[in-house]
């Protein structure tokens, strides 16, 4: 169950990073809404990370959490913010995903 909580926490990390990107593009009062979304997503992500680390090893949990956030944020950048998607970026995303799966596979929990 805590692996699911950790994955959800990672998805909220993607959400708070995406809110920062949208706030940078926004104008007027919309900027404040994106920052509110950032703070809500950040809070939920941190609370879920704390919950997950109550039973999962902190090193593994933190690495998986940041990995999900990094991969998700890069993908959001490519698909939403039109960041470049060249061979090496995709290659290293897959390398990171493989490392996250490897950490989960060798974890004692």
GROMACS .gro file of N, CA and C in nm:
model
  327
    1UNK      N    1   0.082  -0.120   0.000
    1UNK     CA    2   0.000   0.000   0.000
    1UNK      C    3   0.087   0.126   0.000
    2UNK      N    4   0.200   0.122   0.075
    2UNK     CA    5   0.284   0.241   0.081
    2UNK      C    6   0.354   0.270  -0.051
    3UNK      N    7   0.372   0.168  -0.136
    3UNK     CA    8   0.426   0.195  -0.270
    3UNK      C    9   0.326   0.275  -0.352
    4UNK      N   10   0.199   0.245  -0.336
    4UNK     CA   11   0.095   0.322  -0.407
    4UNK      C   12   0.093   0.466  -0.357
    5UNK      N   13   0.103   0.482  -0.225
    5UNK     CA   14   0.107   0.617  -0.167
    5UNK      C   15   0.228   0.693  -0.221
    6UNK      N   16   0.342   0.624  -0.231
    6UNK     CA   17   0.463   0.687  -0.282
    6UNK      C   18   0.448   0.729  -0.429
    7UNK      N   19   0.385   0.645  -0.509
    7UNK     CA   20   0.362   0.680  -0.650
    7UNK      C   21   0.271   0.802  -0.660
    8UNK      N   22   0.167   0.805  -0.579
    8UNK     CA   23   0.076   0.921  -0.579
    8UNK      C   24   0.152   1.046  -0.535
    9UNK      N   25   0.238   1.033  -0.436
    9UNK     CA   26   0.320   1.146  -0.392
    9UNK      C   27   0.408   1.197  -0.507
   10UNK      N   28   0.464   1.104  -0.584
   10UNK     CA   29   0.545   1.143  -0.699
   10UNK      C   30   0.464   1.215  -0.805
   11UNK      N   31   0.340   1.172  -0.824
   11UNK     CA   32   0.254   1.239  -0.922
   11UNK      C   33   0.220   1.381  -0.876
   12UNK      N   34   0.204   1.399  -0.745
   12UNK     CA   35   0.181   1.535  -0.695
   12UNK      C   36   0.306   1.621  -0.708
   13UNK      N   37   0.424   1.556  -0.707
   13UNK     CA   38   0.547   1.631  -0.734
   13UNK      C   39   0.546   1.684  -0.878
   14UNK      N   40   0.500   1.601  -0.970
   14UNK     CA   41   0.484   1.645  -1.109
   14UNK      C   42   0.385   1.761  -1.116
   15UNK      N   43   0.278   1.751  -1.039
   15UNK     CA   44   0.176   1.857  -1.039
   15UNK      C   45   0.234   1.988  -0.989
   16UNK      N   46   0.313   1.984  -0.881
   16UNK     CA   47   0.362   2.112  -0.831
   16UNK      C   48   0.467   2.172  -0.923
   17UNK      N   49   0.546   2.090  -0.988
   17UNK     CA   50   0.641   2.143  -1.086
   17UNK      C   51   0.568   2.201  -1.207
   18UNK      N   52   0.463   2.134  -1.249
   18UNK     CA   53   0.385   2.183  -1.363
   18UNK      C   54   0.315   2.315  -1.330
   19UNK      N   55   0.267   2.327  -1.208
   19UNK     CA   56   0.205   2.453  -1.166
   19UNK      C   57   0.304   2.568  -1.173
   20UNK      N   58   0.430   2.542  -1.137
   20UNK     CA   59   0.531   2.646  -1.148
   20UNK      C   60   0.551   2.688  -1.293
   21UNK      N   61   0.554   2.589  -1.383
   21UNK     CA   62   0.568   2.620  -1.525
   21UNK      C   63   0.451   2.700  -1.579
   22UNK      N   64   0.330   2.663  -1.537
   22UNK     CA   65   0.211   2.737  -1.583
   22UNK      C   66   0.207   2.877  -1.521
   23UNK      N   67   0.252   2.891  -1.397
   23UNK     CA   68   0.255   3.024  -1.334
   23UNK      C   69   0.349   3.116  -1.409
   24UNK      N   70   0.458   3.061  -1.461
   24UNK     CA   71   0.554   3.142  -1.536
   24UNK      C   72   0.491   3.196  -1.665
   25UNK      N   73   0.399   3.120  -1.723
   25UNK     CA   74   0.333   3.161  -1.847
   25UNK      C   75   0.208   3.246  -1.824
   26UNK      N   76   0.153   3.240  -1.703
   26UNK     CA   77   0.024   3.305  -1.675
   26UNK      C   78   0.041   3.456  -1.658
   27UNK      N   79  -0.072   3.523  -1.670
   27UNK     CA   80  -0.076   3.668  -1.648
   27UNK      C   81  -0.193   3.702  -1.555
   28UNK      N   82  -0.187   3.818  -1.496
   28UNK     CA   83  -0.296   3.865  -1.411
   28UNK      C   84  -0.316   3.778  -1.289
   29UNK      N   85  -0.442   3.761  -1.251
   29UNK     CA   86  -0.475   3.682  -1.133
   29UNK      C   87  -0.451   3.533  -1.152
   30UNK      N   88  -0.440   3.487  -1.276
   30UNK     CA   89  -0.415   3.345  -1.301
   30UNK      C   90  -0.285   3.299  -1.238
   31UNK      N   91  -0.188   3.388  -1.226
   31UNK     CA   92  -0.060   3.353  -1.163
   31UNK      C   93  -0.085   3.304  -1.020
   32UNK      N   94  -0.171   3.373  -0.948
   32UNK     CA   95  -0.198   3.336  -0.808
   32UNK      C   96  -0.265   3.199  -0.799
   33UNK      N   97  -0.353   3.168  -0.892
   33UNK     CA   98  -0.418   3.037  -0.890
   33UNK      C   99  -0.317   2.925  -0.912
   34UNK      N  100  -0.222   2.947  -1.003
   34UNK     CA  101  -0.119   2.846  -1.026
   34UNK      C  102  -0.029   2.830  -0.903
   35UNK      N  103   0.000   2.940  -0.834
   35UNK     CA  104   0.081   2.930  -0.712
   35UNK      C  105   0.004   2.861  -0.600
   36UNK      N  106  -0.125   2.885  -0.592
   36UNK     CA  107  -0.207   2.813  -0.493
   36UNK      C  108  -0.205   2.663  -0.526
   37UNK      N  109  -0.219   2.628  -0.653
   37UNK     CA  110  -0.209   2.487  -0.694
   37UNK      C  111  -0.074   2.429  -0.660
   38UNK      N  112   0.031   2.510  -0.677
   38UNK     CA  113   0.166   2.466  -0.641
   38UNK      C  114   0.173   2.431  -0.493
   39UNK      N  115   0.128   2.521  -0.406
   39UNK     CA  116   0.137   2.498  -0.262
   39UNK      C  117   0.051   2.380  -0.216
   40UNK      N  118  -0.067   2.365  -0.275
   40UNK     CA  119  -0.152   2.251  -0.240
   40UNK      C  120  -0.087   2.120  -0.284
   41UNK      N  121  -0.036   2.117  -0.407
   41UNK     CA  122   0.030   1.996  -0.458
   41UNK      C  123   0.155   1.963  -0.378
   42UNK      N  124   0.231   2.066  -0.344
   42UNK     CA  125   0.353   2.047  -0.265
   42UNK      C  126   0.320   1.987  -0.128
   43UNK      N  127   0.218   2.041  -0.064
   43UNK     CA  128   0.178   1.992   0.068
   43UNK      C  129   0.133   1.847   0.062
   44UNK      N  130   0.048   1.815  -0.034
   44UNK     CA  131  -0.001   1.678  -0.048
   44UNK      C  132   0.115   1.583  -0.078
   45UNK      N  133   0.204   1.624  -0.168
   45UNK     CA  134   0.318   1.541  -0.204
   45UNK      C  135   0.406   1.512  -0.083
   46UNK      N  136   0.436   1.613  -0.004
   46UNK     CA  137   0.522   1.594   0.113
   46UNK      C  138   0.454   1.508   0.220
   47UNK      N  139   0.326   1.531   0.244
   47UNK     CA  140   0.255   1.450   0.343
   47UNK      C  141   0.251   1.303   0.302
   48UNK      N  142   0.227   1.278   0.175
   48UNK     CA  143   0.224   1.139   0.127
   48UNK      C  144   0.364   1.077   0.132
   49UNK      N  145   0.466   1.155   0.103
   49UNK     CA  146   0.603   1.104   0.113
   49UNK      C  147   0.636   1.067   0.257
   50UNK      N  148   0.597   1.150   0.351
   50UNK     CA  149   0.619   1.120   0.493
   50UNK      C  150   0.546   0.991   0.531
   51UNK      N  151   0.423   0.977   0.486
   51UNK     CA  152   0.345   0.855   0.515
   51UNK      C  153   0.413   0.731   0.458
   52UNK      N  154   0.459   0.740   0.335
   52UNK     CA  155   0.522   0.625   0.269
   52UNK      C  156   0.652   0.586   0.338
   53UNK      N  157   0.727   0.684   0.388
   53UNK     CA  158   0.856   0.652   0.450
   53UNK      C  159   0.843   0.597   0.592
   54UNK      N  160   0.722   0.586   0.640
   54UNK     CA  161   0.703   0.523   0.771
   54UNK      C  162   0.733   0.374   0.767
   55UNK      N  163   0.719   0.314   0.649
   55UNK     CA  164   0.750   0.171   0.637
   55UNK      C  165   0.851   0.139   0.528
   56UNK      N  166   0.871   0.228   0.433
   56UNK     CA  167   0.968   0.206   0.325
   56UNK      C  168   1.103   0.266   0.363
   57UNK      N  169   1.212   0.207   0.314
   57UNK     CA  170   1.343   0.267   0.341
   57UNK      C  171   1.351   0.408   0.282
   58UNK      N  172   1.402   0.502   0.361
   58UNK     CA  173   1.403   0.642   0.320
   58UNK      C  174   1.482   0.664   0.191
   59UNK      N  175   1.595   0.598   0.178
   59UNK     CA  176   1.677   0.616   0.058
   59UNK      C  177   1.605   0.572  -0.068
   60UNK      N  178   1.543   0.456  -0.061
   60UNK     CA  179   1.468   0.404  -0.176
   60UNK      C  180   1.346   0.489  -0.204
   61UNK      N  181   1.271   0.523  -0.100
   61UNK     CA  182   1.149   0.601  -0.118
   61UNK      C  183   1.179   0.737  -0.178
   62UNK      N  184   1.282   0.803  -0.127
   62UNK     CA  185   1.315   0.935  -0.178
   62UNK      C  186   1.362   0.928  -0.323
   63UNK      N  187   1.443   0.827  -0.355
   63UNK     CA  188   1.491   0.811  -0.493
   63UNK      C  189   1.375   0.784  -0.589
   64UNK      N  190   1.283   0.700  -0.547
   64UNK     CA  191   1.167   0.670  -0.632
   64UNK      C  192   1.079   0.794  -0.647
   65UNK      N  193   1.056   0.865  -0.537
   65UNK     CA  194   0.974   0.986  -0.540
   65UNK      C  195   1.034   1.090  -0.634
   66UNK      N  196   1.163   1.117  -0.621
   66UNK     CA  197   1.225   1.216  -0.709
   66UNK      C  198   1.232   1.166  -0.853
   67UNK      N  199   1.249   1.035  -0.870
   67UNK     CA  200   1.252   0.979  -1.006
   67UNK      C  201   1.119   0.995  -1.076
   68UNK      N  202   1.012   0.964  -1.005
   68UNK     CA  203   0.878   0.982  -1.063
   68UNK      C  204   0.857   1.130  -1.097
   69UNK      N  205   0.897   1.217  -1.005
   69UNK     CA  206   0.883   1.360  -1.030
   69UNK      C  207   0.966   1.406  -1.149
   70UNK      N  208   1.089   1.356  -1.158
   70UNK     CA  209   1.176   1.397  -1.269
   70UNK      C  210   1.123   1.349  -1.403
   71UNK      N  211   1.089   1.221  -1.410
   71UNK     CA  212   1.038   1.166  -1.536
   71UNK      C  213   0.907   1.234  -1.574
   72UNK      N  214   0.817   1.245  -1.478
   72UNK     CA  215   0.688   1.308  -1.506
   72UNK      C  216   0.701   1.453  -1.547
   73UNK      N  217   0.792   1.526  -1.483
   73UNK     CA  218   0.810   1.666  -1.516
   73UNK      C  219   0.872   1.682  -1.655
   74UNK      N  220   0.968   1.596  -1.689
   74UNK     CA  221   1.026   1.601  -1.824
   74UNK      C  222   0.918   1.571  -1.928
   75UNK      N  223   0.835   1.470  -1.902
   75UNK     CA  224   0.728   1.437  -1.997
   75UNK      C  225   0.626   1.551  -2.007
   76UNK      N  226   0.592   1.613  -1.895
   76UNK     CA  227   0.502   1.729  -1.899
   76UNK      C  228   0.567   1.842  -1.980
   77UNK      N  229   0.696   1.861  -1.961
   77UNK     CA  230   0.767   1.963  -2.038
   77UNK      C  231   0.760   1.937  -2.187
   78UNK      N  232   0.777   1.810  -2.225
   78UNK     CA  233   0.773   1.775  -2.367
   78UNK      C  234   0.633   1.791  -2.424
   79UNK      N  235   0.533   1.738  -2.354
   79UNK     CA  236   0.398   1.735  -2.409
   79UNK      C  237   0.316   1.862  -2.385
   80UNK      N  238   0.342   1.932  -2.276
   80UNK     CA  239   0.261   2.050  -2.244
   80UNK      C  240   0.336   2.179  -2.277
   81UNK      N  241   0.464   2.184  -2.240
   81UNK     CA  242   0.539   2.307  -2.256
   81UNK      C  243   0.625   2.309  -2.382
   82UNK      N  244   0.614   2.204  -2.463
   82UNK     CA  245   0.683   2.196  -2.593
   82UNK      C  246   0.836   2.199  -2.580
   83UNK      N  247   0.889   2.139  -2.473
   83UNK     CA  248   1.034   2.124  -2.460
   83UNK      C  249   1.083   2.027  -2.568
   84UNK      N  250   1.209   2.037  -2.607
   84UNK     CA  251   1.260   1.946  -2.711
   84UNK      C  252   1.264   1.801  -2.663
   85UNK      N  253   1.242   1.710  -2.755
   85UNK     CA  254   1.245   1.566  -2.724
   85UNK      C  255   1.343   1.498  -2.819
   86UNK      N  256   1.471   1.509  -2.788
   86UNK     CA  257   1.570   1.446  -2.875
   86UNK      C  258   1.606   1.306  -2.824
   87UNK      N  259   1.688   1.238  -2.899
   87UNK     CA  260   1.723   1.100  -2.866
   87UNK      C  261   1.780   1.087  -2.725
   88UNK      N  262   1.875   1.171  -2.689
   88UNK     CA  263   1.942   1.157  -2.560
   88UNK      C  264   1.849   1.186  -2.443
   89UNK      N  265   1.759   1.279  -2.455
   89UNK     CA  266   1.663   1.304  -2.347
   89UNK      C  267   1.576   1.181  -2.325
   90UNK      N  268   1.525   1.124  -2.433
   90UNK     CA  269   1.440   1.004  -2.422
   90UNK      C  270   1.522   0.887  -2.367
   91UNK      N  271   1.645   0.870  -2.416
   91UNK     CA  272   1.732   0.763  -2.369
   91UNK      C  273   1.750   0.771  -2.217
   92UNK      N  274   1.781   0.889  -2.166
   92UNK     CA  275   1.806   0.903  -2.023
   92UNK      C  276   1.678   0.895  -1.940
   93UNK      N  277   1.566   0.931  -1.997
   93UNK     CA  278   1.438   0.909  -1.927
   93UNK      C  279   1.417   0.759  -1.907
   94UNK      N  280   1.440   0.680  -2.013
   94UNK     CA  281   1.425   0.535  -1.999
   94UNK      C  282   1.527   0.477  -1.902
   95UNK      N  283   1.647   0.531  -1.900
   95UNK     CA  284   1.747   0.486  -1.804
   95UNK      C  285   1.701   0.514  -1.662
   96UNK      N  286   1.644   0.631  -1.640
   96UNK     CA  287   1.593   0.667  -1.508
   96UNK      C  288   1.477   0.577  -1.467
   97UNK      N  289   1.387   0.549  -1.560
   97UNK     CA  290   1.275   0.459  -1.530
   97UNK      C  291   1.327   0.320  -1.493
   98UNK      N  292   1.426   0.272  -1.567
   98UNK     CA  293   1.485   0.142  -1.535
   98UNK      C  294   1.548   0.141  -1.396
   99UNK      N  295   1.610   0.251  -1.357
   99UNK     CA  296   1.669   0.260  -1.225
   99UNK      C  297   1.563   0.261  -1.116
  100UNK      N  298   1.452   0.330  -1.139
  100UNK     CA  299   1.342   0.332  -1.041
  100UNK      C  300   1.286   0.190  -1.024
  101UNK      N  301   1.264   0.121  -1.133
  101UNK     CA  302   1.213  -0.016  -1.126
  101UNK      C  303   1.314  -0.105  -1.054
  102UNK      N  304   1.442  -0.085  -1.082
  102UNK     CA  305   1.546  -0.163  -1.014
  102UNK      C  306   1.548  -0.139  -0.864
  103UNK      N  307   1.533  -0.015  -0.821
  103UNK     CA  308   1.527   0.014  -0.678
  103UNK      C  309   1.408  -0.053  -0.613
  104UNK      N  310   1.295  -0.051  -0.678
  104UNK     CA  311   1.177  -0.118  -0.624
  104UNK      C  312   1.201  -0.268  -0.615
  105UNK      N  313   1.265  -0.325  -0.718
  105UNK     CA  314   1.287  -0.470  -0.722
  105UNK      C  315   1.381  -0.518  -0.611
  106UNK      N  316   1.480  -0.439  -0.578
  106UNK     CA  317   1.576  -0.482  -0.477
  106UNK      C  318   1.542  -0.435  -0.337
  107UNK      N  319   1.433  -0.359  -0.322
  107UNK     CA  320   1.393  -0.312  -0.190
  107UNK      C  321   1.341  -0.428  -0.107
  108UNK      N  322   1.370  -0.424   0.022
  108UNK     CA  323   1.329  -0.531   0.113
  108UNK      C  324   1.178  -0.532   0.135
  109UNK      N  325   1.111  -0.421   0.106
  109UNK     CA  326   0.966  -0.413   0.134
  109UNK      C  327   0.891  -0.442   0.008
   0.00000   0.00000   0.00000
